[in-house]
DNA sequence: CGGCTTTGACCCGCGC
DNA sequence: GCGCGGGTCAAAGCCG
């Protein structure tokens, strides 16, 4: 089962706001690097995050408490999808493990992170990258478990969390963390430049 | 057979 | 100090 691949076989039902396309928003947010991987230059697998809620995280948080806001009040309030529920713990952890079950280095991570909300029948949206699931967890205030994915590309530590809204199981919250050091749909070819150097 | 998912356990930060 | 909640690991099993 490969979610990301499976996603390509399904049709997403995005709710497209007529005015503010996430794409446009994305292109204006040059600073936010994590987003670039959401917009593959090749549209062979048309992943377009045309969702009703699309949010960025300030890559340079003022207080250290990153806010994950969304344009959808459902998410930011009802679902409490704040920085805390978006997994603030992950910022403190590095995946480098030296020994079995022992974290070697734990430090605040400054990985770019953003989340968005889509209406989809599948959990894992096909964004052109290959993801491997490494965990699933039932979280509080949510009827649906949260899934944890990691990019399978070599040395790419981008992670994402996927969870469904408890009140509307068709709505999927995807939170990306980190940025890819390679191109989408290009796991085998190593052209790693355009998404890497400007952050 | 290799890669992926599943799932229970473990670890850590935070709130009380 | 303790318990809770969230994130990650890793063994086992599954599947192409």
Short mmCIF file of N, CA and C in Angstrom, two decimals, chain A residues 67-193:
data_model
loop_
_atom_site.label_atom_id
_atom_site.label_comp_id
_atom_site.label_asym_id
_atom_site.label_seq_id
_atom_site.Cartn_x
_atom_site.Cartn_y
_atom_site.Cartn_z
N UNK A 67 2.97 29.44 15.03
CA UNK A 67 1.53 29.42 14.85
C UNK A 67 1.20 28.80 13.52
N UNK A 68 0.38 27.83 13.57
CA UNK A 68 -0.13 27.29 12.33
C UNK A 68 -1.56 27.76 12.20
N UNK A 69 -1.70 28.78 11.47
CA UNK A 69 -3.04 29.29 11.29
C UNK A 69 -3.60 28.82 9.98
N UNK A 70 -4.87 28.86 9.87
CA UNK A 70 -5.47 28.52 8.60
C UNK A 70 -6.53 29.54 8.29
N UNK A 71 -6.89 29.58 7.08
CA UNK A 71 -7.91 30.51 6.69
C UNK A 71 -9.29 29.98 7.02
N UNK A 72 -9.34 28.78 7.46
CA UNK A 72 -10.60 28.17 7.79
C UNK A 72 -10.78 28.13 9.29
N UNK A 73 -11.76 28.84 9.76
CA UNK A 73 -11.96 28.85 11.22
C UNK A 73 -12.27 27.49 11.78
N UNK A 74 -12.77 26.63 10.94
CA UNK A 74 -13.02 25.27 11.40
C UNK A 74 -11.74 24.64 11.92
N UNK A 75 -10.71 24.91 11.19
CA UNK A 75 -9.46 24.26 11.52
C UNK A 75 -8.81 24.93 12.70
N UNK A 76 -8.80 26.22 12.66
CA UNK A 76 -8.03 26.90 13.68
C UNK A 76 -8.74 26.90 15.02
N UNK A 77 -10.02 26.73 15.00
CA UNK A 77 -10.72 26.80 16.28
C UNK A 77 -11.35 25.47 16.65
N UNK A 78 -12.23 25.01 15.83
CA UNK A 78 -12.95 23.80 16.20
C UNK A 78 -12.00 22.63 16.35
N UNK A 79 -11.09 22.57 15.46
CA UNK A 79 -10.18 21.44 15.50
C UNK A 79 -8.94 21.74 16.30
N UNK A 80 -8.84 22.99 16.73
CA UNK A 80 -7.67 23.36 17.52
C UNK A 80 -6.38 22.97 16.82
N UNK A 81 -6.36 23.19 15.59
CA UNK A 81 -5.17 22.80 14.85
C UNK A 81 -4.14 23.91 14.97
N UNK A 82 -3.72 24.11 16.14
CA UNK A 82 -2.73 25.15 16.38
C UNK A 82 -1.36 24.55 16.33
N UNK A 83 -0.40 25.36 16.73
CA UNK A 83 0.97 24.86 16.70
C UNK A 83 1.11 23.66 17.62
N UNK A 84 0.33 23.68 18.66
CA UNK A 84 0.46 22.58 19.58
C UNK A 84 -0.03 21.28 18.97
N UNK A 85 -1.24 21.34 18.43
CA UNK A 85 -1.79 20.12 17.87
C UNK A 85 -1.13 19.75 16.56
N UNK A 86 -0.48 20.71 15.99
CA UNK A 86 0.22 20.39 14.76
C UNK A 86 1.51 19.66 15.06
N UNK A 87 1.73 19.40 16.31
CA UNK A 87 2.90 18.59 16.63
C UNK A 87 4.09 19.42 17.02
N UNK A 88 3.90 20.22 18.02
CA UNK A 88 5.02 21.07 18.40
C UNK A 88 6.18 20.24 18.91
N UNK A 89 5.86 19.08 19.35
CA UNK A 89 6.94 18.24 19.86
C UNK A 89 7.97 17.92 18.80
N UNK A 90 7.50 17.87 17.61
CA UNK A 90 8.42 17.46 16.56
C UNK A 90 9.54 18.47 16.39
N UNK A 91 9.31 19.64 16.82
CA UNK A 91 10.34 20.65 16.66
C UNK A 91 11.50 20.38 17.60
N UNK A 92 11.26 19.63 18.56
CA UNK A 92 12.28 19.45 19.58
C UNK A 92 13.07 18.18 19.35
N UNK A 93 12.69 17.51 18.35
CA UNK A 93 13.30 16.19 18.20
C UNK A 93 14.04 16.09 16.90
N UNK A 94 15.12 15.46 16.99
CA UNK A 94 15.82 15.10 15.78
C UNK A 94 15.71 13.61 15.62
N UNK A 95 15.68 13.17 14.40
CA UNK A 95 15.47 11.75 14.19
C UNK A 95 16.76 10.96 14.29
N UNK A 96 17.80 11.63 14.65
CA UNK A 96 19.06 10.91 14.73
C UNK A 96 19.09 10.07 15.99
N UNK A 97 19.08 8.81 15.81
CA UNK A 97 19.14 7.90 16.93
C UNK A 97 20.45 7.14 16.84
N UNK A 98 21.10 7.09 17.94
CA UNK A 98 22.34 6.34 17.93
C UNK A 98 22.13 4.95 18.49
N UNK A 99 21.38 4.89 19.55
CA UNK A 99 21.17 3.61 20.17
C UNK A 99 19.70 3.26 20.12
N UNK A 100 19.43 2.07 20.44
CA UNK A 100 18.07 1.59 20.35
C UNK A 100 17.19 2.29 21.37
N UNK A 101 16.26 3.01 20.83
CA UNK A 101 15.30 3.65 21.70
C UNK A 101 15.83 4.84 22.45
N UNK A 102 16.95 5.32 22.06
CA UNK A 102 17.49 6.47 22.76
C UNK A 102 17.75 7.60 21.80
N UNK A 103 17.16 8.68 22.12
CA UNK A 103 17.40 9.85 21.31
C UNK A 103 18.78 10.39 21.65
N UNK A 104 19.52 10.61 20.65
CA UNK A 104 20.86 11.10 20.90
C UNK A 104 20.87 12.62 20.97
N UNK A 105 20.37 13.20 19.94
CA UNK A 105 20.38 14.65 19.89
C UNK A 105 18.96 15.14 19.79
N UNK A 106 18.58 15.93 20.72
CA UNK A 106 17.28 16.55 20.65
C UNK A 106 17.49 18.05 20.63
N UNK A 107 17.04 18.64 19.65
CA UNK A 107 17.20 20.07 19.56
C UNK A 107 16.01 20.67 18.85
N UNK A 108 15.85 21.93 19.08
CA UNK A 108 14.78 22.60 18.38
C UNK A 108 15.08 22.63 16.91
N UNK A 109 14.14 22.17 16.18
CA UNK A 109 14.35 22.16 14.74
C UNK A 109 13.67 23.36 14.14
N UNK A 110 14.26 23.91 13.16
CA UNK A 110 13.70 25.07 12.50
C UNK A 110 13.26 24.71 11.11
N UNK A 111 12.71 23.56 10.98
CA UNK A 111 12.26 23.15 9.67
C UNK A 111 11.03 23.96 9.27
N UNK A 112 10.98 24.35 8.04
CA UNK A 112 9.78 25.02 7.57
C UNK A 112 8.60 24.08 7.62
N UNK A 113 7.50 24.61 7.92
CA UNK A 113 6.35 23.74 8.10
C UNK A 113 5.09 24.48 7.67
N UNK A 114 4.23 23.80 7.05
CA UNK A 114 2.94 24.39 6.77
C UNK A 114 1.91 23.29 6.67
N UNK A 115 0.70 23.70 6.81
CA UNK A 115 -0.36 22.71 6.72
C UNK A 115 -1.44 23.23 5.79
N UNK A 116 -2.18 22.34 5.26
CA UNK A 116 -3.31 22.74 4.47
C UNK A 116 -4.42 21.71 4.59
N UNK A 117 -5.54 22.12 4.18
CA UNK A 117 -6.72 21.28 4.34
C UNK A 117 -7.32 20.99 2.98
N UNK A 118 -7.58 19.75 2.75
CA UNK A 118 -8.18 19.36 1.48
C UNK A 118 -9.40 18.50 1.73
N UNK A 119 -10.22 18.48 0.75
CA UNK A 119 -11.34 17.55 0.80
C UNK A 119 -11.01 16.41 -0.14
N UNK A 120 -10.81 15.28 0.41
CA UNK A 120 -10.32 14.18 -0.38
C UNK A 120 -10.80 12.86 0.18
N UNK A 121 -10.93 11.91 -0.70
CA UNK A 121 -11.32 10.57 -0.24
C UNK A 121 -10.11 9.77 0.23
N UNK A 122 -8.98 10.21 -0.18
CA UNK A 122 -7.78 9.49 0.21
C UNK A 122 -7.01 10.33 1.22
N UNK A 123 -6.28 9.64 2.05
CA UNK A 123 -5.54 10.34 3.09
C UNK A 123 -4.31 11.03 2.55
N UNK A 124 -3.63 10.34 1.70
CA UNK A 124 -2.34 10.83 1.25
C UNK A 124 -2.46 11.43 -0.12
N UNK A 125 -2.24 12.69 -0.21
CA UNK A 125 -2.30 13.36 -1.49
C UNK A 125 -1.03 13.09 -2.27
N UNK A 126 -1.19 12.99 -3.53
CA UNK A 126 -0.03 12.74 -4.37
C UNK A 126 0.64 14.07 -4.71
N UNK A 127 1.71 14.33 -4.06
CA UNK A 127 2.42 15.58 -4.31
C UNK A 127 3.66 15.35 -5.14
N UNK A 128 3.79 14.18 -5.66
CA UNK A 128 4.92 13.89 -6.51
C UNK A 128 6.10 13.26 -5.78
N UNK A 129 6.00 13.19 -4.50
CA UNK A 129 7.08 12.58 -3.74
C UNK A 129 6.64 11.22 -3.22
N UNK A 130 7.61 10.51 -2.83
CA UNK A 130 7.35 9.16 -2.35
C UNK A 130 7.48 9.15 -0.83
N UNK A 131 6.44 8.71 -0.20
CA UNK A 131 6.40 8.76 1.26
C UNK A 131 6.32 7.36 1.84
N UNK A 132 6.95 7.24 2.96
CA UNK A 132 6.83 5.99 3.68
C UNK A 132 6.22 6.26 5.06
N UNK A 133 5.25 5.49 5.37
CA UNK A 133 4.59 5.67 6.66
C UNK A 133 5.45 5.10 7.76
N UNK A 134 5.63 5.86 8.81
CA UNK A 134 6.44 5.35 9.91
C UNK A 134 5.71 5.36 11.23
N UNK A 135 4.49 5.78 11.21
CA UNK A 135 3.76 5.74 12.46
C UNK A 135 2.33 6.18 12.30
N UNK A 136 1.57 5.80 13.23
CA UNK A 136 0.17 6.23 13.28
C UNK A 136 -0.22 6.37 14.73
N UNK A 137 -0.96 7.38 14.99
CA UNK A 137 -1.27 7.67 16.39
C UNK A 137 -2.67 8.22 16.49
N UNK A 138 -3.36 7.75 17.46
CA UNK A 138 -4.66 8.33 17.76
C UNK A 138 -4.44 9.57 18.62
N UNK A 139 -4.93 10.66 18.14
CA UNK A 139 -4.73 11.91 18.86
C UNK A 139 -6.03 12.33 19.52
N UNK A 140 -5.85 13.12 20.53
CA UNK A 140 -7.02 13.60 21.24
C UNK A 140 -7.79 14.58 20.38
N UNK A 141 -9.05 14.72 20.69
CA UNK A 141 -9.92 15.64 19.96
C UNK A 141 -10.06 15.28 18.50
N UNK A 142 -9.75 14.07 18.19
CA UNK A 142 -9.90 13.64 16.81
C UNK A 142 -10.34 12.20 16.78
N UNK A 143 -11.32 11.95 15.98
CA UNK A 143 -11.83 10.58 15.90
C UNK A 143 -10.94 9.72 15.03
N UNK A 144 -10.16 10.37 14.21
CA UNK A 144 -9.35 9.64 13.25
C UNK A 144 -7.89 9.67 13.66
N UNK A 145 -7.20 8.59 13.41
CA UNK A 145 -5.79 8.56 13.76
C UNK A 145 -4.96 9.47 12.86
N UNK A 146 -3.87 9.91 13.37
CA UNK A 146 -2.95 10.73 12.60
C UNK A 146 -1.84 9.84 12.07
N UNK A 147 -1.55 10.01 10.82
CA UNK A 147 -0.50 9.18 10.21
C UNK A 147 0.75 10.01 10.00
N UNK A 148 1.86 9.38 10.14
CA UNK A 148 3.15 10.05 10.01
C UNK A 148 3.90 9.46 8.82
N UNK A 149 4.35 10.32 7.96
CA UNK A 149 5.06 9.88 6.77
C UNK A 149 6.40 10.57 6.68
N UNK A 150 7.31 9.91 6.03
CA UNK A 150 8.64 10.45 5.82
C UNK A 150 8.99 10.25 4.35
N UNK A 151 9.66 11.23 3.80
CA UNK A 151 10.09 11.11 2.41
C UNK A 151 11.14 10.01 2.30
N UNK A 152 10.97 9.17 1.32
CA UNK A 152 11.86 8.02 1.20
C UNK A 152 13.14 8.34 0.46
N UNK A 153 13.23 9.52 -0.05
CA UNK A 153 14.43 9.87 -0.80
C UNK A 153 15.63 9.92 0.14
N UNK A 154 16.77 9.61 -0.41
CA UNK A 154 18.00 9.60 0.37
C UNK A 154 18.25 10.95 1.02
N UNK A 155 18.47 10.90 2.31
CA UNK A 155 18.87 12.09 3.06
C UNK A 155 17.81 13.18 3.04
N UNK A 156 16.66 12.84 2.62
CA UNK A 156 15.58 13.80 2.65
C UNK A 156 14.75 13.56 3.92
N UNK A 157 14.72 14.53 4.76
CA UNK A 157 14.08 14.32 6.06
C UNK A 157 12.72 14.98 6.15
N UNK A 158 12.16 15.25 5.04
CA UNK A 158 10.85 15.88 5.06
C UNK A 158 9.82 14.91 5.61
N UNK A 159 9.02 15.43 6.47
CA UNK A 159 7.97 14.60 7.06
C UNK A 159 6.63 15.25 6.83
N UNK A 160 5.64 14.46 6.92
CA UNK A 160 4.30 15.02 6.89
C UNK A 160 3.35 14.23 7.75
N UNK A 161 2.41 14.93 8.26
CA UNK A 161 1.37 14.29 9.07
C UNK A 161 0.05 14.43 8.35
N UNK A 162 -0.70 13.42 8.41
CA UNK A 162 -2.00 13.43 7.75
C UNK A 162 -3.06 13.01 8.75
N UNK A 163 -4.06 13.82 8.85
CA UNK A 163 -5.16 13.45 9.73
C UNK A 163 -6.46 14.00 9.19
N UNK A 164 -7.50 13.34 9.53
CA UNK A 164 -8.81 13.77 9.07
C UNK A 164 -9.53 14.53 10.17
N UNK A 165 -10.34 15.43 9.72
CA UNK A 165 -11.14 16.16 10.68
C UNK A 165 -12.16 15.23 11.30
N UNK A 166 -12.32 15.38 12.57
CA UNK A 166 -13.28 14.50 13.25
C UNK A 166 -14.71 14.85 12.87
N UNK A 167 -14.90 16.10 12.56
CA UNK A 167 -16.28 16.50 12.26
C UNK A 167 -16.64 16.28 10.82
N UNK A 168 -15.64 16.18 9.98
CA UNK A 168 -15.91 15.94 8.57
C UNK A 168 -14.81 15.04 8.05
N UNK A 169 -15.13 13.78 7.99
CA UNK A 169 -14.08 12.81 7.67
C UNK A 169 -13.57 12.95 6.25
N UNK A 170 -14.23 13.77 5.45
CA UNK A 170 -13.72 13.96 4.09
C UNK A 170 -12.62 15.01 4.05
N UNK A 171 -12.53 15.79 5.09
CA UNK A 171 -11.51 16.81 5.11
C UNK A 171 -10.21 16.25 5.67
N UNK A 172 -9.16 16.47 4.96
CA UNK A 172 -7.87 15.94 5.35
C UNK A 172 -6.91 17.09 5.66
N UNK A 173 -6.31 17.03 6.81
CA UNK A 173 -5.30 18.01 7.18
C UNK A 173 -3.93 17.41 6.93
N UNK A 174 -3.18 18.05 6.10
CA UNK A 174 -1.83 17.58 5.82
C UNK A 174 -0.84 18.62 6.30
N UNK A 175 0.10 18.21 7.08
CA UNK A 175 1.12 19.11 7.59
C UNK A 175 2.48 18.66 7.10
N UNK A 176 3.12 19.51 6.37
CA UNK A 176 4.46 19.20 5.87
C UNK A 176 5.49 19.83 6.80
N UNK A 177 6.56 19.15 6.94
CA UNK A 177 7.61 19.65 7.82
C UNK A 177 8.95 19.42 7.15
N UNK A 178 9.65 20.49 6.96
CA UNK A 178 10.93 20.40 6.30
C UNK A 178 10.80 20.68 4.82
N UNK A 179 11.88 20.58 4.18
CA UNK A 179 11.87 20.84 2.74
C UNK A 179 12.66 19.76 2.03
N UNK A 180 12.26 19.45 0.86
CA UNK A 180 12.93 18.40 0.10
C UNK A 180 14.24 18.93 -0.48
N UNK A 181 15.17 18.06 -0.55
CA UNK A 181 16.43 18.41 -1.18
C UNK A 181 16.53 17.75 -2.55
N UNK A 182 15.41 17.47 -3.11
CA UNK A 182 15.38 16.83 -4.41
C UNK A 182 14.09 17.25 -5.09
N UNK A 183 13.97 16.88 -6.32
CA UNK A 183 12.79 17.26 -7.07
C UNK A 183 11.71 16.21 -6.96
N UNK A 184 10.48 16.63 -7.08
CA UNK A 184 9.40 15.65 -7.07
C UNK A 184 9.43 14.79 -8.32
N UNK A 185 8.88 13.63 -8.19
CA UNK A 185 8.83 12.69 -9.32
C UNK A 185 10.21 12.41 -9.85
N UNK A 186 11.18 12.58 -9.03
CA UNK A 186 12.54 12.48 -9.52
C UNK A 186 13.40 11.83 -8.47
N UNK A 187 12.86 10.85 -7.87
CA UNK A 187 13.59 10.23 -6.78
C UNK A 187 14.84 9.52 -7.25
N UNK A 188 14.77 9.07 -8.44
CA UNK A 188 15.93 8.33 -8.93
C UNK A 188 16.97 9.27 -9.50
N UNK A 189 16.50 10.26 -10.22
CA UNK A 189 17.45 11.24 -10.71
C UNK A 189 17.79 12.20 -9.58
N UNK A 190 19.01 12.57 -9.56
CA UNK A 190 19.40 13.43 -8.45
C UNK A 190 19.63 14.85 -8.94
N UNK A 191 18.58 15.49 -9.28
CA UNK A 191 18.72 16.89 -9.61
C UNK A 191 18.24 17.68 -8.42
N UNK A 192 19.15 17.98 -7.59
CA UNK A 192 18.76 18.64 -6.37
C UNK A 192 19.34 20.03 -6.34
N UNK A 193 18.60 20.92 -6.91
CA UNK A 193 19.12 22.27 -6.84
C UNK A 193 18.01 23.28 -6.63
#
